[in-house]
Amino acid sequence: MSTSKSEAGSGKGGYHHGDLRETLVAAGLSILEEGGDASALGLREAARRAGVSAMAPYRHFPDKDALLAAVAAVGFERLRAALEAADREGEGEAAKREALYAQGEAYVAFACTQPGLFRLMFAARSGGSRPHGLCEASAAAYAVLSERVATMVPAAVAAEEALRSWALVHGIASLVIDGMVGEAVRADPRAAASFAGRLLRLEPIPG
């Protein structure tokens, strides 16, 4: 198949036609990083930013939802990397708990740094059938948390404890990026992480 210069040449991004899929995903990420949301992230706009014809993206994505899923998958890959970087090795229950807290702080900081991408990641997971790549990426990110929890509790309760931990940090992250806990926290990922760390370390209310 012949490829037009606008679709295969240097264009804005200076890519070869074999890199078009990645270039379109990068365009989508840029839209979100600039403050846009999923409604602004479409094939036509991605094509415009990539410097290709409006029809070129359909070689890689059948529709907008497929592009959104690909962008969301990159988000989960970034989240996994952030959680892995935060997780700390150490012996003893105190060290393991601190590693879990550090993951929670990283999770909230990630959401605060990239709120548009964070929202898309979970919106893209809420539909019916999800692409395999998105499922794999999200499972890999969750595994970082669940594997840490599994080192801390009996196997019989590990799955529910991991889910509880995720629900807690995801709730904090959602409150932060929605501005429910103050603009100063939402505007500063470090402040958001510190805020999350304080909440995670609170002692349970005595029964």
Short mmCIF file of N, CA and C in Angstrom, two decimals, residues 65-66 68-70 72-73 76 120-139 166:
data_model
loop_
_atom_site.label_atom_id
_atom_site.label_comp_id
_atom_site.label_asym_id
_atom_site.label_seq_id
_atom_site.Cartn_x
_atom_site.Cartn_y
_atom_site.Cartn_z
N ASP A 65 -13.19 5.42 20.88
CA ASP A 65 -13.04 4.62 22.09
C ASP A 65 -11.75 3.80 22.09
N ALA A 66 -11.36 3.32 20.93
CA ALA A 66 -10.12 2.54 20.84
C ALA A 66 -8.90 3.42 21.14
N LEU A 68 -8.99 6.16 23.04
CA LEU A 68 -9.07 6.45 24.46
C LEU A 68 -8.51 5.29 25.29
N ALA A 69 -8.84 4.06 24.89
CA ALA A 69 -8.36 2.89 25.61
C ALA A 69 -6.84 2.79 25.53
N ALA A 70 -6.28 3.10 24.38
CA ALA A 70 -4.82 3.05 24.21
C ALA A 70 -4.13 4.10 25.07
N ALA A 72 -5.42 5.38 27.84
CA ALA A 72 -5.62 4.93 29.22
C ALA A 72 -4.62 3.86 29.60
N ALA A 73 -4.32 2.96 28.67
CA ALA A 73 -3.34 1.90 28.95
C ALA A 73 -1.97 2.49 29.26
N PHE A 76 -2.00 3.63 32.83
CA PHE A 76 -1.78 2.56 33.80
C PHE A 76 -0.32 2.11 33.82
N LEU A 120 -9.59 9.53 32.80
CA LEU A 120 -9.79 8.70 31.61
C LEU A 120 -9.49 7.24 31.90
N MET A 121 -8.45 6.97 32.66
CA MET A 121 -8.06 5.60 32.95
C MET A 121 -9.21 4.80 33.54
N PHE A 122 -9.93 5.41 34.45
CA PHE A 122 -11.00 4.67 35.12
C PHE A 122 -12.33 4.80 34.38
N ALA A 123 -12.51 5.86 33.62
CA ALA A 123 -13.69 5.95 32.76
C ALA A 123 -13.61 4.90 31.67
N ALA A 124 -12.42 4.68 31.12
CA ALA A 124 -12.24 3.71 30.05
C ALA A 124 -12.43 2.29 30.53
N ARG A 125 -12.28 2.07 31.83
CA ARG A 125 -12.47 0.74 32.40
C ARG A 125 -13.92 0.46 32.75
N SER A 126 -14.79 1.47 32.71
CA SER A 126 -16.15 1.30 33.22
C SER A 126 -17.12 0.78 32.17
N GLY A 127 -16.68 0.67 30.93
CA GLY A 127 -17.57 0.18 29.89
C GLY A 127 -17.73 -1.32 29.90
N GLY A 128 -18.30 -1.86 28.84
CA GLY A 128 -18.51 -3.30 28.77
C GLY A 128 -17.23 -4.03 28.42
N SER A 129 -17.05 -4.33 27.15
CA SER A 129 -15.86 -5.06 26.72
C SER A 129 -14.68 -4.10 26.62
N ARG A 130 -13.57 -4.46 27.27
CA ARG A 130 -12.39 -3.60 27.26
C ARG A 130 -11.26 -4.27 26.49
N PRO A 131 -10.47 -3.49 25.76
CA PRO A 131 -9.35 -4.07 25.01
C PRO A 131 -8.39 -4.81 25.92
N HIS A 132 -7.78 -5.85 25.36
CA HIS A 132 -6.87 -6.69 26.13
C HIS A 132 -5.71 -5.88 26.69
N GLY A 133 -5.17 -4.97 25.88
CA GLY A 133 -4.02 -4.18 26.33
C GLY A 133 -4.35 -3.32 27.53
N LEU A 134 -5.55 -2.76 27.56
CA LEU A 134 -5.96 -1.94 28.70
C LEU A 134 -6.13 -2.80 29.94
N CYS A 135 -6.73 -3.96 29.79
CA CYS A 135 -6.92 -4.87 30.92
C CYS A 135 -5.57 -5.31 31.50
N GLU A 136 -4.63 -5.63 30.62
CA GLU A 136 -3.31 -6.05 31.08
C GLU A 136 -2.59 -4.93 31.82
N ALA A 137 -2.66 -3.72 31.28
CA ALA A 137 -1.95 -2.60 31.90
C ALA A 137 -2.53 -2.26 33.26
N SER A 138 -3.86 -2.28 33.37
CA SER A 138 -4.48 -1.96 34.65
C SER A 138 -4.21 -3.06 35.67
N ALA A 139 -4.23 -4.31 35.23
CA ALA A 139 -3.95 -5.43 36.15
C ALA A 139 -2.52 -5.37 36.66
N TRP A 166 -6.95 -0.12 48.00
CA TRP A 166 -7.15 0.61 46.76
C TRP A 166 -8.31 1.58 46.89
#
